[in-house]
mmCIF file of C-alpha atoms in Angstrom:
data_model
loop_
_atom_site.group_PDB
_atom_site.id
_atom_site.type_symbol
_atom_site.label_atom_id
_atom_site.label_comp_id
_atom_site.label_asym_id
_atom_site.label_seq_id
_atom_site.Cartn_x
_atom_site.Cartn_y
_atom_site.Cartn_z
ATOM 1 C CA MET Q 1 -0.228 0.277 -0.015
ATOM 2 C CA LYS Q 2 0.686 3.928 -1.527
ATOM 3 C CA ASP Q 3 1.751 6.789 0.891
ATOM 4 C CA LEU Q 4 -0.765 9.163 -0.542
ATOM 5 C CA ILE Q 5 -0.333 12.483 -1.746
ATOM 6 C CA VAL Q 6 -2.841 15.202 -1.767
ATOM 7 C CA PHE Q 7 -1.904 17.821 -4.606
ATOM 8 C CA ASP Q 8 -4.164 21.447 -4.378
ATOM 9 C CA MET Q 9 -3.069 22.794 -8.131
ATOM 10 C CA ASP Q 10 -3.449 26.442 -8.247
ATOM 11 C CA GLY Q 11 -0.641 28.473 -7.476
ATOM 12 C CA VAL Q 12 1.110 24.349 -6.814
ATOM 13 C CA LEU Q 13 0.405 22.643 -9.915
ATOM 14 C CA VAL Q 14 0.361 25.383 -11.891
ATOM 15 C CA ASP Q 15 1.193 29.377 -12.253
ATOM 16 C CA VAL Q 16 -1.809 30.653 -12.499
ATOM 17 C CA SER Q 17 -0.363 34.882 -11.904
ATOM 18 C CA GLU Q 18 -1.510 35.145 -15.009
ATOM 19 C CA SER Q 19 -4.853 33.156 -14.978
ATOM 20 C CA TYR Q 20 -6.834 33.589 -11.701
ATOM 21 C CA ARG Q 21 -4.989 36.054 -9.927
ATOM 22 C CA ALA Q 22 -5.220 38.188 -13.646
ATOM 23 C CA ALA Q 23 -8.847 37.527 -13.774
ATOM 24 C CA ILE Q 24 -9.926 39.111 -9.925
ATOM 25 C CA GLN Q 25 -8.310 41.830 -10.848
ATOM 26 C CA ALA Q 26 -9.798 42.015 -14.818
ATOM 27 C CA THR Q 27 -12.681 41.257 -12.980
ATOM 28 C CA VAL Q 28 -12.235 43.747 -10.580
ATOM 29 C CA LEU Q 29 -11.555 46.700 -12.839
ATOM 30 C CA HIS Q 30 -14.833 46.000 -14.773
ATOM 31 C CA PHE Q 31 -17.068 46.024 -12.332
ATOM 32 C CA THR Q 32 -15.159 49.196 -10.407
ATOM 33 C CA GLY Q 33 -12.861 51.340 -12.674
ATOM 34 C CA THR Q 34 -9.954 50.501 -10.461
ATOM 35 C CA GLU Q 35 -7.996 47.317 -11.213
ATOM 36 C CA PRO Q 36 -6.218 45.991 -8.103
ATOM 37 C CA THR Q 37 -2.891 45.147 -7.695
ATOM 38 C CA ASN Q 38 -0.835 41.524 -7.590
ATOM 39 C CA ASP Q 39 -0.343 43.209 -3.396
ATOM 40 C CA GLU Q 40 -3.707 43.741 -2.919
ATOM 41 C CA VAL Q 41 -4.780 40.622 -3.705
ATOM 42 C CA GLN Q 42 -2.725 38.393 -1.892
ATOM 43 C CA VAL Q 43 -3.963 40.526 0.859
ATOM 44 C CA TRP Q 44 -7.180 38.813 0.807
ATOM 45 C CA LYS Q 45 -6.014 35.668 0.310
ATOM 46 C CA ASN Q 46 -3.602 35.487 3.817
ATOM 47 C CA ARG Q 47 -6.119 36.980 5.608
ATOM 48 C CA GLY Q 48 -8.424 33.122 5.435
ATOM 49 C CA GLY Q 49 -12.058 32.539 4.060
ATOM 50 C CA TYR Q 50 -10.974 33.946 0.378
ATOM 51 C CA ASN Q 51 -10.327 30.295 -1.616
ATOM 52 C CA ASP Q 52 -13.006 31.027 -3.894
ATOM 53 C CA ASP Q 53 -11.980 33.093 -6.315
ATOM 54 C CA TRP Q 54 -15.966 34.391 -8.111
ATOM 55 C CA LYS Q 55 -16.129 35.096 -4.108
ATOM 56 C CA LEU Q 56 -12.927 36.987 -3.503
ATOM 57 C CA SER Q 57 -13.581 39.635 -6.511
ATOM 58 C CA HIS Q 58 -17.051 40.206 -4.853
ATOM 59 C CA ARG Q 59 -16.362 40.842 -2.339
ATOM 60 C CA MET Q 60 -13.386 43.619 -3.520
ATOM 61 C CA ILE Q 61 -15.887 44.698 -5.594
ATOM 62 C CA GLN Q 62 -18.400 45.435 -2.538
ATOM 63 C CA GLU Q 63 -14.516 47.228 -1.048
ATOM 64 C CA LEU Q 64 -14.848 49.781 -3.781
ATOM 65 C CA GLY Q 65 -18.562 50.581 -3.137
ATOM 66 C CA GLU Q 66 -20.087 49.348 -5.446
ATOM 67 C CA GLU Q 67 -23.232 46.432 -5.412
ATOM 68 C CA VAL Q 68 -23.512 43.621 -7.974
ATOM 69 C CA ALA Q 69 -25.006 41.042 -8.297
ATOM 70 C CA PHE Q 70 -22.991 37.436 -7.600
ATOM 71 C CA ASP Q 71 -24.065 35.961 -10.826
ATOM 72 C CA ASP Q 72 -22.787 38.623 -12.456
ATOM 73 C CA VAL Q 73 -19.894 38.814 -11.107
ATOM 74 C CA VAL Q 74 -18.858 35.187 -12.172
ATOM 75 C CA SER Q 75 -20.422 35.605 -15.074
ATOM 76 C CA ARG Q 76 -17.286 38.108 -15.987
ATOM 77 C CA PHE Q 77 -15.678 35.967 -14.554
ATOM 78 C CA GLN Q 78 -15.647 32.989 -16.870
ATOM 79 C CA GLN Q 79 -16.053 35.022 -20.040
ATOM 80 C CA ILE Q 80 -12.287 35.977 -18.938
ATOM 81 C CA PHE Q 81 -10.210 33.405 -17.497
ATOM 82 C CA LEU Q 82 -12.520 30.982 -19.866
ATOM 83 C CA GLY Q 83 -13.127 33.438 -22.719
ATOM 84 C CA PRO Q 84 -15.907 33.997 -24.127
ATOM 85 C CA ALA Q 85 -16.596 32.016 -27.127
ATOM 86 C CA PHE Q 86 -15.597 28.590 -24.576
ATOM 87 C CA HIS Q 87 -20.125 28.599 -24.090
ATOM 88 C CA VAL Q 88 -19.860 27.749 -27.729
ATOM 89 C CA GLY Q 89 -16.919 25.677 -28.166
ATOM 90 C CA PRO Q 90 -15.256 22.428 -27.071
ATOM 91 C CA LEU Q 91 -12.285 24.874 -26.107
ATOM 92 C CA PRO Q 92 -11.307 28.432 -23.676
ATOM 93 C CA ASP Q 93 -9.711 30.042 -25.645
ATOM 94 C CA GLY Q 94 -9.332 33.193 -21.891
ATOM 95 C CA LEU Q 95 -6.770 32.908 -19.619
ATOM 96 C CA ILE Q 96 -6.753 29.608 -18.819
ATOM 97 C CA LEU Q 97 -3.898 29.484 -21.992
ATOM 98 C CA ARG Q 98 -1.558 31.693 -20.037
ATOM 99 C CA GLU Q 99 -0.762 28.696 -17.276
ATOM 100 C CA ARG Q 100 2.044 27.470 -16.532
ATOM 101 C CA TRP Q 101 3.639 23.849 -15.427
ATOM 102 C CA LEU Q 102 5.238 24.214 -12.339
ATOM 103 C CA ALA Q 103 6.500 20.150 -11.826
ATOM 104 C CA ASN Q 104 10.074 19.032 -13.799
ATOM 105 C CA GLU Q 105 9.793 16.915 -15.844
ATOM 106 C CA GLY Q 106 9.983 13.348 -14.137
ATOM 107 C CA LEU Q 107 9.149 14.666 -11.213
ATOM 108 C CA PHE Q 108 5.456 13.195 -10.903
ATOM 109 C CA ASP Q 109 6.638 9.316 -12.257
ATOM 110 C CA ARG Q 110 9.896 9.306 -9.660
ATOM 111 C CA LEU Q 111 6.511 10.142 -6.696
ATOM 112 C CA ALA Q 112 3.275 7.332 -8.211
ATOM 113 C CA ALA Q 113 5.686 4.495 -8.066
ATOM 114 C CA ASN Q 114 5.951 4.806 -3.764
ATOM 115 C CA HIS Q 115 2.570 7.298 -3.956
ATOM 116 C CA THR Q 116 -1.308 7.833 -5.432
ATOM 117 C CA LEU Q 117 -1.511 11.477 -6.692
ATOM 118 C CA ALA Q 118 -4.399 12.423 -5.768
ATOM 119 C CA ILE Q 119 -5.887 16.893 -6.374
ATOM 120 C CA PHE Q 120 -8.074 18.615 -3.513
ATOM 121 C CA THR Q 121 -8.623 22.741 -5.455
ATOM 122 C CA GLY Q 122 -10.258 24.956 -5.269
ATOM 123 C CA ARG Q 123 -12.012 25.134 -9.153
ATOM 124 C CA LEU Q 124 -14.664 23.319 -10.546
ATOM 125 C CA GLY Q 125 -14.063 19.760 -11.456
ATOM 126 C CA TRP Q 126 -14.176 19.728 -15.293
ATOM 127 C CA GLU Q 127 -12.791 23.381 -15.224
ATOM 128 C CA ALA Q 128 -9.970 21.957 -13.109
ATOM 129 C CA GLN Q 129 -9.671 18.489 -15.620
ATOM 130 C CA LEU Q 130 -9.405 21.108 -18.666
ATOM 131 C CA THR Q 131 -6.185 22.460 -17.741
ATOM 132 C CA LEU Q 132 -4.874 18.584 -16.561
ATOM 133 C CA ASP Q 133 -5.510 17.401 -20.108
ATOM 134 C CA ARG Q 134 -2.773 19.889 -21.284
ATOM 135 C CA PHE Q 135 -0.198 18.823 -19.395
ATOM 136 C CA ALA Q 136 -0.518 16.020 -16.701
ATOM 137 C CA LYS Q 137 -4.037 14.265 -18.331
ATOM 138 C CA THR Q 138 -2.932 10.622 -16.437
ATOM 139 C CA ILE Q 139 -1.055 10.854 -13.008
ATOM 140 C CA PHE Q 140 -3.902 11.771 -10.481
ATOM 141 C CA ASN Q 141 -6.833 9.965 -9.644
ATOM 142 C CA PRO Q 142 -9.001 11.552 -7.636
ATOM 143 C CA VAL Q 143 -9.176 15.357 -8.714
ATOM 144 C CA VAL Q 144 -11.992 16.958 -6.203
ATOM 145 C CA GLY Q 145 -12.712 20.362 -7.315
ATOM 146 C CA VAL Q 146 -15.699 22.339 -5.465
ATOM 147 C CA ASP Q 147 -18.155 21.208 -7.113
ATOM 148 C CA HIS Q 148 -17.362 17.539 -5.645
ATOM 149 C CA VAL Q 149 -18.065 18.445 -1.826
ATOM 150 C CA LYS Q 150 -20.733 20.584 -0.241
ATOM 151 C CA ASN Q 151 -18.598 22.171 2.194
ATOM 152 C CA ALA Q 152 -15.434 24.538 0.141
ATOM 153 C CA LYS Q 153 -11.426 25.030 2.435
ATOM 154 C CA PRO Q 154 -11.033 25.816 4.832
ATOM 155 C CA HIS Q 155 -13.223 22.605 5.037
ATOM 156 C CA PRO Q 156 -11.582 18.821 5.258
ATOM 157 C CA GLU Q 157 -14.632 17.801 4.028
ATOM 158 C CA GLY Q 158 -12.674 17.249 0.060
ATOM 159 C CA LEU Q 159 -9.610 15.775 1.737
ATOM 160 C CA HIS Q 160 -11.278 13.113 3.530
ATOM 161 C CA LYS Q 161 -13.639 12.178 0.811
ATOM 162 C CA ILE Q 162 -10.257 11.458 -1.462
ATOM 163 C CA ARG Q 163 -8.778 8.933 2.813
ATOM 164 C CA ALA Q 164 -11.913 7.617 2.148
ATOM 165 C CA GLU Q 165 -11.764 6.538 -1.169
ATOM 166 C CA VAL Q 166 -8.014 5.698 -1.670
ATOM 167 C CA PRO Q 167 -6.512 3.290 0.548
ATOM 168 C CA HIS Q 168 -3.250 4.326 1.426
ATOM 169 C CA ARG Q 169 -0.790 4.463 4.225
ATOM 170 C CA LYS Q 170 0.252 7.944 5.500
ATOM 171 C CA ALA Q 171 -1.771 11.119 3.586
ATOM 172 C CA TRP Q 172 0.298 14.282 2.954
ATOM 173 C CA TYR Q 173 -1.501 17.655 1.106
ATOM 174 C CA VAL Q 174 0.445 20.515 0.402
ATOM 175 C CA GLY Q 175 -1.233 23.410 -0.692
ATOM 176 C CA ASP Q 176 -0.037 27.178 -0.929
ATOM 177 C CA THR Q 177 -2.856 28.831 1.154
ATOM 178 C CA VAL Q 178 -3.887 29.689 4.500
ATOM 179 C CA ASP Q 179 -7.108 27.534 3.827
ATOM 180 C CA ASP Q 180 -5.835 24.758 1.995
ATOM 181 C CA ALA Q 181 -3.764 24.780 5.810
ATOM 182 C CA ARG Q 182 -7.026 25.004 7.814
ATOM 183 C CA ALA Q 183 -8.070 22.338 5.388
ATOM 184 C CA SER Q 184 -5.325 19.767 6.267
ATOM 185 C CA SER Q 185 -5.009 20.369 10.806
ATOM 186 C CA ALA Q 186 -8.680 19.883 10.532
ATOM 187 C CA ALA Q 187 -8.310 16.846 8.698
ATOM 188 C CA GLY Q 188 -5.161 15.160 10.869
ATOM 189 C CA VAL Q 189 -3.589 15.540 7.518
ATOM 190 C CA PRO Q 190 0.237 16.774 7.745
ATOM 191 C CA PHE Q 191 0.492 19.788 5.224
ATOM 192 C CA ILE Q 192 3.276 21.378 3.024
ATOM 193 C CA GLY Q 193 3.702 24.582 1.385
ATOM 194 C CA ILE Q 194 4.412 26.329 -0.620
ATOM 195 C CA ALA Q 195 4.584 30.151 -0.964
ATOM 196 C CA SER Q 196 6.982 30.781 -4.191
ATOM 197 C CA PRO Q 197 10.124 33.636 -3.771
ATOM 198 C CA SER Q 198 8.084 35.724 -7.430
ATOM 199 C CA ALA Q 199 5.109 35.133 -5.082
ATOM 200 C CA PRO Q 200 2.881 38.846 -4.220
ATOM 201 C CA ARG Q 201 4.279 38.538 0.049
ATOM 202 C CA HIS Q 202 6.062 35.351 -0.443
ATOM 203 C CA ALA Q 203 7.579 36.106 3.288
ATOM 204 C CA GLU Q 204 4.215 36.858 5.196
ATOM 205 C CA LEU Q 205 2.324 33.680 3.213
ATOM 206 C CA ALA Q 206 5.646 32.065 4.094
ATOM 207 C CA GLN Q 207 5.762 32.800 7.096
ATOM 208 C CA LEU Q 208 1.562 32.107 7.488
ATOM 209 C CA LEU Q 209 1.540 28.622 6.033
ATOM 210 C CA ARG Q 210 4.148 28.547 9.465
ATOM 211 C CA ASP Q 211 2.542 29.228 12.711
ATOM 212 C CA GLU Q 212 -0.511 27.596 10.332
ATOM 213 C CA GLY Q 213 1.508 23.614 11.746
ATOM 214 C CA ALA Q 214 2.633 22.981 8.196
ATOM 215 C CA VAL Q 215 6.682 20.785 8.476
ATOM 216 C CA ALA Q 216 7.437 22.369 6.044
ATOM 217 C CA VAL Q 217 7.140 25.546 3.037
ATOM 218 C CA LEU Q 218 9.136 24.403 0.127
ATOM 219 C CA ASP Q 219 9.770 28.061 -3.302
ATOM 220 C CA ASP Q 220 7.997 25.297 -5.451
ATOM 221 C CA ILE Q 221 6.979 20.899 -5.277
ATOM 222 C CA ASN Q 222 10.325 19.942 -7.228
ATOM 223 C CA SER Q 223 11.906 20.026 -4.118
ATOM 224 C CA LEU Q 224 8.822 17.998 -2.343
ATOM 225 C CA GLU Q 225 11.283 14.163 -2.660
ATOM 226 C CA ALA Q 226 13.446 15.539 0.126
ATOM 227 C CA VAL Q 227 10.982 16.795 2.409
ATOM 228 C CA LEU Q 228 8.993 13.394 1.670
ATOM 229 C CA ALA Q 229 11.823 11.384 2.476
ATOM 230 C CA LYS Q 230 13.339 13.503 5.909
ATOM 231 C CA ASN Q 231 9.984 12.742 6.921
ATOM 232 C CA SER Q 232 8.664 9.161 5.691
#
């Protein structure tokens, strides 16, 4: 029986600085005329409770004094993220195509030799699959999205769901937000944090993840093997 590694997706497996993060900025700009900086978006993320980028965009719009229906925010966000023509075609043409895979070649092949690899993400499951189809179609199973659970992160439901489905020895969760860390703690799963040096408020995020109980905080997932070997 293998150990289980569950990965968050955004900021862990995929660089979303020009997709989800840019979609937040563009959505807020559309409704308010003010574009938040990357730093300002990260401040909200570091507070916890804003794993859902639709809800975060809506809240930031409210903070800027505009009252907009949540469904209108979601619709605009999706047009930016997936592209305005996505609803009439099978493939996206929006900011999602700017995403960059973060793992070095061979990393997951080596990890899969001794681990089952799964994903628990705040994305909708089918949106996660759009990106996985481009970069890593068959590596992760199961893939649990926010639409597969009743309670989103920081609730641990997604981690409980995966652990119930996958026979395993030890389990790990790898994430890059306070909400990831809190979900991991609530599930009783050791947490490994990711805080990219290129990300806004890097030092603050790294410290927050440590404060939330991370056994290690890495620059990216390509250092993961050493941490697993040390803590196995």
